[in-house]
Amino acid sequence: EELNLNDDYPDYPQGKCILLGNSLGGFVASRYAATTGKNDIGGLVLMSPAGAPLSEEELNHIKHVFNMNTLGDACYFVEKELGKPRHHIPFGVRHVVGWAARERVLRPSVQRMFDEASIGEIRLTEHEVGQIPCPVLLVWGMQESVFSEKHFDWFEHHLKKRKGHANSKLQVYRPHSLGHIPQLDGALITGAITAFVQRCCITGAPSGFTTSSSSTSSETQSSWHSRFFG
């Protein structure tokens, strides 16, 4: 409403937003879309979302990944989560991002979340996922190092199973070069989200659809979709 999106894009769902969530944010976004936010969401972008059932072994692995007692641990965490070898990360980024990540992870509130996860509080149910009524883009980088493939399979399976919602499309994007924090590659993620919104979230949009006020040609939009989703 603040951005007057419906004035510029009259075919965009009235009064709805595209909600994005990464990791724990993906869990929060999923639960919101399934419950109190049902009428507010025009599309949901989940990037390596948390919330699938975890075995004790998987939970211990996650705790190990986020174990940042030293700055060296934090720098290694950054390498793993960027999905890139050290020599491909710009000078200083490992230390700056690692320092910030370590400061956040060591907060008592974050440590409490790990404790809650160990007793099953931070997880979604199959029923909740089935209640998400909007199109979903599931982004899961091939360099993902926090959650296992079983975690991805659970989300893909239950998002595909959704029934009773006319607009419950699922689009899956698995970039080869990205890890647990895919939004750090802005160009790739922006292109994928643009293609998803144009194809799945604008009501009644045919293949290659262009809004009247958009400067992007239908040919370009079609190439976006082909590039990101085949």
PDB file of C-alpha atoms in Angstrom:
ATOM      1  CA  GLU A   1       0.000   0.000   0.000  1.00  0.00           C
ATOM      2  CA  GLU A   2       2.829   2.405   0.879  1.00  0.00           C
ATOM      3  CA  LEU A   3       4.502   1.822  -2.509  1.00  0.00           C
ATOM      4  CA  ASN A   4       1.228   2.041  -4.482  1.00  0.00           C
ATOM      5  CA  LEU A   5       2.154  -1.195  -6.236  1.00  0.00           C
ATOM      6  CA  ASN A   6      -1.336  -1.686  -7.577  1.00  0.00           C
ATOM      7  CA  ASP A   7      -1.158   1.673  -9.368  1.00  0.00           C
ATOM      8  CA  ASP A   8       1.974   0.636 -11.244  1.00  0.00           C
ATOM      9  CA  TYR A   9       1.082  -3.045 -11.594  1.00  0.00           C
ATOM     10  CA  PRO A  10      -2.716  -3.321 -11.787  1.00  0.00           C
ATOM     11  CA  ASP A  11      -2.574  -7.100 -12.258  1.00  0.00           C
ATOM     12  CA  TYR A  12      -0.542  -7.651  -9.090  1.00  0.00           C
ATOM     13  CA  PRO A  13      -2.667  -9.161  -6.270  1.00  0.00           C
ATOM     14  CA  GLN A  14      -4.374  -6.319  -4.421  1.00  0.00           C
ATOM     15  CA  GLY A  15      -2.722  -5.422  -1.102  1.00  0.00           C
ATOM     16  CA  LYS A  16      -0.337  -8.399  -1.034  1.00  0.00           C
ATOM     17  CA  CYS A  17       3.432  -8.620  -0.598  1.00  0.00           C
ATOM     18  CA  ILE A  18       6.161 -11.064  -1.575  1.00  0.00           C
ATOM     19  CA  LEU A  19       7.670 -12.374   1.664  1.00  0.00           C
ATOM     20  CA  LEU A  20      11.260 -13.672   1.738  1.00  0.00           C
ATOM     21  CA  GLY A  21      12.917 -15.711   4.469  1.00  0.00           C
ATOM     22  CA  ASN A  22      16.327 -17.372   4.833  1.00  0.00           C
ATOM     23  CA  SER A  23      17.193 -20.146   7.317  1.00  0.00           C
ATOM     24  CA  LEU A  24      15.365 -19.396  10.590  1.00  0.00           C
ATOM     25  CA  GLY A  25      13.642 -16.560   8.711  1.00  0.00           C
ATOM     26  CA  GLY A  26      12.298 -19.162   6.291  1.00  0.00           C
ATOM     27  CA  PHE A  27      10.682 -20.992   9.197  1.00  0.00           C
ATOM     28  CA  VAL A  28       9.098 -17.753  10.449  1.00  0.00           C
ATOM     29  CA  ALA A  29       7.928 -16.752   6.952  1.00  0.00           C
ATOM     30  CA  SER A  30       6.408 -20.207   6.348  1.00  0.00           C
ATOM     31  CA  ARG A  31       4.487 -20.196   9.615  1.00  0.00           C
ATOM     32  CA  TYR A  32       3.246 -16.638   9.007  1.00  0.00           C
ATOM     33  CA  ALA A  33       2.081 -17.503   5.471  1.00  0.00           C
ATOM     34  CA  ALA A  34       0.300 -20.593   6.802  1.00  0.00           C
ATOM     35  CA  THR A  35      -1.487 -18.809   9.649  1.00  0.00           C
ATOM     36  CA  THR A  36      -2.080 -15.118  10.375  1.00  0.00           C
ATOM     37  CA  GLY A  37      -0.602 -13.860   7.096  1.00  0.00           C
ATOM     38  CA  LYS A  38      -2.719 -15.942   4.736  1.00  0.00           C
ATOM     39  CA  ASN A  39      -4.480 -12.926   3.288  1.00  0.00           C
ATOM     40  CA  ASP A  40      -1.380 -10.713   3.113  1.00  0.00           C
ATOM     41  CA  ILE A  41       1.008 -12.816   1.020  1.00  0.00           C
ATOM     42  CA  GLY A  42       1.087 -12.819  -2.774  1.00  0.00           C
ATOM     43  CA  GLY A  43       4.154 -15.055  -2.936  1.00  0.00           C
ATOM     44  CA  LEU A  44       6.661 -16.723  -0.627  1.00  0.00           C
ATOM     45  CA  VAL A  45      10.421 -17.048  -1.263  1.00  0.00           C
ATOM     46  CA  LEU A  46      12.101 -19.595   1.014  1.00  0.00           C
ATOM     47  CA  MET A  47      15.914 -19.718   0.912  1.00  0.00           C
ATOM     48  CA  SER A  48      17.353 -22.751   2.734  1.00  0.00           C
ATOM     49  CA  PRO A  49      14.463 -22.570   5.225  1.00  0.00           C
ATOM     50  CA  ALA A  50      14.564 -24.146   8.663  1.00  0.00           C
ATOM     51  CA  GLY A  51      11.582 -26.053   9.983  1.00  0.00           C
ATOM     52  CA  ALA A  52      11.775 -29.633   8.695  1.00  0.00           C
ATOM     53  CA  PRO A  53      12.044 -32.437  11.284  1.00  0.00           C
ATOM     54  CA  LEU A  54      15.601 -32.990  12.490  1.00  0.00           C
ATOM     55  CA  SER A  55      17.255 -36.121  13.769  1.00  0.00           C
ATOM     56  CA  GLU A  56      19.557 -35.800  16.763  1.00  0.00           C
ATOM     57  CA  GLU A  57      22.518 -36.303  14.422  1.00  0.00           C
ATOM     58  CA  GLU A  58      21.358 -33.482  12.138  1.00  0.00           C
ATOM     59  CA  LEU A  59      20.752 -31.167  15.077  1.00  0.00           C
ATOM     60  CA  ASN A  60      24.234 -31.858  16.436  1.00  0.00           C
ATOM     61  CA  HIS A  61      25.674 -31.067  13.001  1.00  0.00           C
ATOM     62  CA  ILE A  62      23.869 -27.705  12.929  1.00  0.00           C
ATOM     63  CA  LYS A  63      25.118 -26.853  16.410  1.00  0.00           C
ATOM     64  CA  HIS A  64      28.637 -27.738  15.282  1.00  0.00           C
ATOM     65  CA  VAL A  65      28.337 -25.481  12.213  1.00  0.00           C
ATOM     66  CA  PHE A  66      27.281 -22.557  14.404  1.00  0.00           C
ATOM     67  CA  ASN A  67      29.928 -23.218  17.035  1.00  0.00           C
ATOM     68  CA  MET A  68      31.991 -20.019  16.862  1.00  0.00           C
ATOM     69  CA  ASN A  69      34.099 -19.885  19.984  1.00  0.00           C
ATOM     70  CA  THR A  70      36.933 -18.134  18.133  1.00  0.00           C
ATOM     71  CA  LEU A  71      37.203 -15.703  15.222  1.00  0.00           C
ATOM     72  CA  GLY A  72      38.898 -18.506  13.291  1.00  0.00           C
ATOM     73  CA  ASP A  73      35.764 -20.646  13.745  1.00  0.00           C
ATOM     74  CA  ALA A  74      33.676 -17.734  12.488  1.00  0.00           C
ATOM     75  CA  CYS A  75      35.859 -17.217   9.397  1.00  0.00           C
ATOM     76  CA  TYR A  76      35.516 -20.900   8.553  1.00  0.00           C
ATOM     77  CA  PHE A  77      31.741 -20.560   9.008  1.00  0.00           C
ATOM     78  CA  VAL A  78      31.686 -17.719   6.453  1.00  0.00           C
ATOM     79  CA  GLU A  79      33.576 -19.823   3.895  1.00  0.00           C
ATOM     80  CA  LYS A  80      31.157 -22.706   4.355  1.00  0.00           C
ATOM     81  CA  GLU A  81      27.999 -20.602   4.215  1.00  0.00           C
ATOM     82  CA  LEU A  82      29.098 -18.610   1.174  1.00  0.00           C
ATOM     83  CA  GLY A  83      29.775 -21.890  -0.582  1.00  0.00           C
ATOM     84  CA  LYS A  84      33.062 -20.509  -1.898  1.00  0.00           C
ATOM     85  CA  PRO A  85      36.737 -21.365  -1.325  1.00  0.00           C
ATOM     86  CA  ARG A  86      38.784 -18.833   0.649  1.00  0.00           C
ATOM     87  CA  HIS A  87      40.622 -17.434  -2.387  1.00  0.00           C
ATOM     88  CA  HIS A  88      37.289 -16.529  -4.035  1.00  0.00           C
ATOM     89  CA  ILE A  89      36.164 -14.341  -1.126  1.00  0.00           C
ATOM     90  CA  PRO A  90      37.242 -10.665  -1.260  1.00  0.00           C
ATOM     91  CA  PHE A  91      39.986  -9.686   1.168  1.00  0.00           C
ATOM     92  CA  GLY A  92      38.662  -8.842   4.612  1.00  0.00           C
ATOM     93  CA  VAL A  93      35.146 -10.188   4.016  1.00  0.00           C
ATOM     94  CA  ARG A  94      35.807 -13.396   5.959  1.00  0.00           C
ATOM     95  CA  HIS A  95      36.897 -11.474   9.039  1.00  0.00           C
ATOM     96  CA  VAL A  96      34.271  -8.719   8.952  1.00  0.00           C
ATOM     97  CA  VAL A  97      31.316 -11.031   8.259  1.00  0.00           C
ATOM     98  CA  GLY A  98      32.752 -13.675  10.584  1.00  0.00           C
ATOM     99  CA  TRP A  99      33.069 -11.199  13.435  1.00  0.00           C
ATOM    100  CA  ALA A 100      29.465 -10.023  12.937  1.00  0.00           C
ATOM    101  CA  ALA A 101      28.157 -13.588  12.714  1.00  0.00           C
ATOM    102  CA  ARG A 102      29.984 -14.614  15.872  1.00  0.00           C
ATOM    103  CA  GLU A 103      28.639 -11.623  17.817  1.00  0.00           C
ATOM    104  CA  ARG A 104      25.092 -12.551  16.808  1.00  0.00           C
ATOM    105  CA  VAL A 105      25.369 -16.301  17.406  1.00  0.00           C
ATOM    106  CA  LEU A 106      26.750 -15.803  20.931  1.00  0.00           C
ATOM    107  CA  ARG A 107      23.751 -13.729  22.017  1.00  0.00           C
ATOM    108  CA  PRO A 108      21.735 -15.452  24.792  1.00  0.00           C
ATOM    109  CA  SER A 109      18.532 -15.186  22.711  1.00  0.00           C
ATOM    110  CA  VAL A 110      20.144 -17.086  19.823  1.00  0.00           C
ATOM    111  CA  GLN A 111      21.558 -19.716  22.154  1.00  0.00           C
ATOM    112  CA  ARG A 112      18.041 -20.203  23.542  1.00  0.00           C
ATOM    113  CA  MET A 113      16.827 -20.923  20.014  1.00  0.00           C
ATOM    114  CA  PHE A 114      19.316 -23.773  19.720  1.00  0.00           C
ATOM    115  CA  ASP A 115      18.018 -25.146  23.024  1.00  0.00           C
ATOM    116  CA  GLU A 116      14.417 -24.902  21.789  1.00  0.00           C
ATOM    117  CA  ALA A 117      15.348 -26.633  18.541  1.00  0.00           C
ATOM    118  CA  SER A 118      16.672 -29.545  20.571  1.00  0.00           C
ATOM    119  CA  ILE A 119      13.204 -30.113  22.032  1.00  0.00           C
ATOM    120  CA  GLY A 120      11.420 -29.758  18.710  1.00  0.00           C
ATOM    121  CA  GLU A 121      10.002 -26.247  19.057  1.00  0.00           C
ATOM    122  CA  ILE A 122      11.446 -24.810  15.842  1.00  0.00           C
ATOM    123  CA  ARG A 123       9.792 -27.026  13.295  1.00  0.00           C
ATOM    124  CA  LEU A 124       6.819 -26.942  10.945  1.00  0.00           C
ATOM    125  CA  THR A 125       4.133 -29.578  10.684  1.00  0.00           C
ATOM    126  CA  GLU A 126       2.959 -31.123   7.430  1.00  0.00           C
ATOM    127  CA  HIS A 127      -0.434 -29.552   8.089  1.00  0.00           C
ATOM    128  CA  GLU A 128       1.071 -26.061   8.387  1.00  0.00           C
ATOM    129  CA  VAL A 129       2.935 -26.380   5.095  1.00  0.00           C
ATOM    130  CA  GLY A 130      -0.277 -27.600   3.477  1.00  0.00           C
ATOM    131  CA  GLN A 131      -2.009 -24.387   4.591  1.00  0.00           C
ATOM    132  CA  ILE A 132       0.331 -22.060   2.656  1.00  0.00           C
ATOM    133  CA  PRO A 133      -2.033 -20.710  -0.032  1.00  0.00           C
ATOM    134  CA  CYS A 134       0.331 -18.737  -2.266  1.00  0.00           C
ATOM    135  CA  PRO A 135       2.992 -19.534  -4.896  1.00  0.00           C
ATOM    136  CA  VAL A 136       6.336 -20.544  -3.362  1.00  0.00           C
ATOM    137  CA  LEU A 137       9.887 -20.217  -4.686  1.00  0.00           C
ATOM    138  CA  LEU A 138      12.161 -22.695  -2.871  1.00  0.00           C
ATOM    139  CA  VAL A 139      15.836 -21.710  -3.234  1.00  0.00           C
ATOM    140  CA  TRP A 140      18.313 -24.378  -2.139  1.00  0.00           C
ATOM    141  CA  GLY A 141      21.946 -23.928  -3.149  1.00  0.00           C
ATOM    142  CA  MET A 142      23.958 -26.986  -4.140  1.00  0.00           C
ATOM    143  CA  GLN A 143      26.671 -25.862  -1.692  1.00  0.00           C
ATOM    144  CA  GLU A 144      24.230 -25.968   1.252  1.00  0.00           C
ATOM    145  CA  SER A 145      26.184 -27.091   4.317  1.00  0.00           C
ATOM    146  CA  VAL A 146      23.829 -26.537   7.254  1.00  0.00           C
ATOM    147  CA  PHE A 147      20.806 -28.661   6.326  1.00  0.00           C
ATOM    148  CA  SER A 148      20.867 -32.056   4.629  1.00  0.00           C
ATOM    149  CA  GLU A 149      19.236 -33.084   1.356  1.00  0.00           C
ATOM    150  CA  LYS A 150      16.542 -34.784   3.452  1.00  0.00           C
ATOM    151  CA  HIS A 151      15.606 -31.335   4.733  1.00  0.00           C
ATOM    152  CA  PHE A 152      15.222 -30.063   1.170  1.00  0.00           C
ATOM    153  CA  ASP A 153      13.255 -33.193   0.152  1.00  0.00           C
ATOM    154  CA  TRP A 154      10.815 -32.646   3.036  1.00  0.00           C
ATOM    155  CA  PHE A 155      10.040 -29.081   1.968  1.00  0.00           C
ATOM    156  CA  GLU A 156       9.768 -29.941  -1.712  1.00  0.00           C
ATOM    157  CA  HIS A 157       7.503 -32.918  -1.055  1.00  0.00           C
ATOM    158  CA  HIS A 158       5.063 -31.154   1.256  1.00  0.00           C
ATOM    159  CA  LEU A 159       4.955 -27.917  -0.740  1.00  0.00           C
ATOM    160  CA  LYS A 160       4.085 -29.968  -3.836  1.00  0.00           C
ATOM    161  CA  LYS A 161       1.340 -31.805  -1.934  1.00  0.00           C
ATOM    162  CA  ARG A 162      -0.625 -28.654  -1.118  1.00  0.00           C
ATOM    163  CA  LYS A 163      -4.231 -28.956  -2.248  1.00  0.00           C
ATOM    164  CA  GLY A 164      -7.303 -26.811  -2.006  1.00  0.00           C
ATOM    165  CA  HIS A 165      -5.527 -23.616  -3.035  1.00  0.00           C
ATOM    166  CA  ALA A 166      -5.898 -22.470  -6.634  1.00  0.00           C
ATOM    167  CA  ASN A 167      -2.629 -20.562  -6.555  1.00  0.00           C
ATOM    168  CA  SER A 168      -0.342 -22.992  -4.702  1.00  0.00           C
ATOM    169  CA  LYS A 169       2.372 -23.251  -7.347  1.00  0.00           C
ATOM    170  CA  LEU A 170       5.889 -24.371  -6.434  1.00  0.00           C
ATOM    171  CA  GLN A 171       9.061 -23.271  -8.218  1.00  0.00           C
ATOM    172  CA  VAL A 172      12.418 -24.804  -7.192  1.00  0.00           C
ATOM    173  CA  TYR A 173      15.766 -23.102  -7.868  1.00  0.00           C
ATOM    174  CA  ARG A 174      19.036 -24.915  -7.089  1.00  0.00           C
ATOM    175  CA  PRO A 175      22.010 -22.684  -7.958  1.00  0.00           C
ATOM    176  CA  HIS A 176      25.260 -24.649  -8.173  1.00  0.00           C
ATOM    177  CA  SER A 177      27.522 -21.929  -6.773  1.00  0.00           C
ATOM    178  CA  LEU A 178      25.544 -20.860  -3.700  1.00  0.00           C
ATOM    179  CA  GLY A 179      25.366 -22.117  -0.118  1.00  0.00           C
ATOM    180  CA  HIS A 180      23.219 -21.484   2.950  1.00  0.00           C
ATOM    181  CA  ILE A 181      22.997 -17.708   2.438  1.00  0.00           C
ATOM    182  CA  PRO A 182      22.120 -17.436  -1.284  1.00  0.00           C
ATOM    183  CA  GLN A 183      20.969 -13.808  -1.076  1.00  0.00           C
ATOM    184  CA  LEU A 184      24.614 -12.770  -0.819  1.00  0.00           C
ATOM    185  CA  ASP A 185      24.730 -13.233  -4.595  1.00  0.00           C
ATOM    186  CA  GLY A 186      22.318 -10.414  -5.359  1.00  0.00           C
ATOM    187  CA  ALA A 187      22.300 -10.749  -9.148  1.00  0.00           C
ATOM    188  CA  LEU A 188      21.379 -14.438  -9.194  1.00  0.00           C
ATOM    189  CA  ILE A 189      18.705 -14.182  -6.525  1.00  0.00           C
ATOM    190  CA  THR A 190      17.148 -10.989  -7.897  1.00  0.00           C
ATOM    191  CA  GLY A 191      16.850 -12.564 -11.337  1.00  0.00           C
ATOM    192  CA  ALA A 192      15.287 -15.723  -9.931  1.00  0.00           C
ATOM    193  CA  ILE A 193      12.780 -13.798  -7.811  1.00  0.00           C
ATOM    194  CA  THR A 194      11.855 -11.536 -10.730  1.00  0.00           C
ATOM    195  CA  ALA A 195      11.194 -14.552 -12.938  1.00  0.00           C
ATOM    196  CA  PHE A 196       9.144 -16.199 -10.170  1.00  0.00           C
ATOM    197  CA  VAL A 197       7.017 -13.107  -9.526  1.00  0.00           C
ATOM    198  CA  GLN A 198       6.352 -12.475 -13.204  1.00  0.00           C
ATOM    199  CA  ARG A 199       5.459 -16.086 -13.915  1.00  0.00           C
ATOM    200  CA  CYS A 200       3.707 -17.239 -10.749  1.00  0.00           C
ATOM    201  CA  CYS A 201       2.486 -14.306  -8.640  1.00  0.00           C
ATOM    202  CA  ILE A 202       0.733 -11.957 -11.047  1.00  0.00           C
ATOM    203  CA  THR A 203      -2.866 -13.070 -11.347  1.00  0.00           C
ATOM    204  CA  GLY A 204      -3.736 -14.563 -14.694  1.00  0.00           C
ATOM    205  CA  ALA A 205      -0.349 -13.775 -16.205  1.00  0.00           C
ATOM    206  CA  PRO A 206       0.247 -15.850 -19.346  1.00  0.00           C
ATOM    207  CA  SER A 207       3.687 -17.075 -20.380  1.00  0.00           C
ATOM    208  CA  GLY A 208       5.897 -14.120 -21.252  1.00  0.00           C
ATOM    209  CA  PHE A 209       3.510 -11.660 -19.563  1.00  0.00           C
ATOM    210  CA  THR A 210       4.598  -8.022 -19.251  1.00  0.00           C
ATOM    211  CA  THR A 211       2.877  -5.452 -17.046  1.00  0.00           C
ATOM    212  CA  SER A 212       1.800  -2.310 -18.854  1.00  0.00           C
ATOM    213  CA  SER A 213       4.235  -0.068 -16.979  1.00  0.00           C
ATOM    214  CA  SER A 214       7.228  -2.413 -17.010  1.00  0.00           C
ATOM    215  CA  SER A 215      10.226  -1.547 -19.162  1.00  0.00           C
ATOM    216  CA  THR A 216      11.205  -5.217 -19.299  1.00  0.00           C
ATOM    217  CA  SER A 217      10.227  -6.981 -22.508  1.00  0.00           C
ATOM    218  CA  SER A 218       8.413 -10.303 -22.533  1.00  0.00           C
ATOM    219  CA  GLU A 219      11.424 -11.733 -24.369  1.00  0.00           C
ATOM    220  CA  THR A 220      13.679 -10.751 -21.450  1.00  0.00           C
ATOM    221  CA  GLN A 221      11.247 -12.182 -18.902  1.00  0.00           C
ATOM    222  CA  SER A 222      11.084 -15.429 -20.847  1.00  0.00           C
ATOM    223  CA  SER A 223      14.886 -15.616 -20.867  1.00  0.00           C
ATOM    224  CA  TRP A 224      14.937 -14.995 -17.090  1.00  0.00           C
ATOM    225  CA  HIS A 225      12.611 -17.921 -16.541  1.00  0.00           C
ATOM    226  CA  SER A 226      14.589 -20.174 -18.882  1.00  0.00           C
ATOM    227  CA  ARG A 227      17.858 -19.210 -17.238  1.00  0.00           C
ATOM    228  CA  PHE A 228      16.753 -19.825 -13.676  1.00  0.00           C
ATOM    229  CA  PHE A 229      14.216 -22.608 -13.978  1.00  0.00           C
ATOM    230  CA  GLY A 230      14.847 -24.269 -17.354  1.00  0.00           C
TER     231      GLY A 230
END
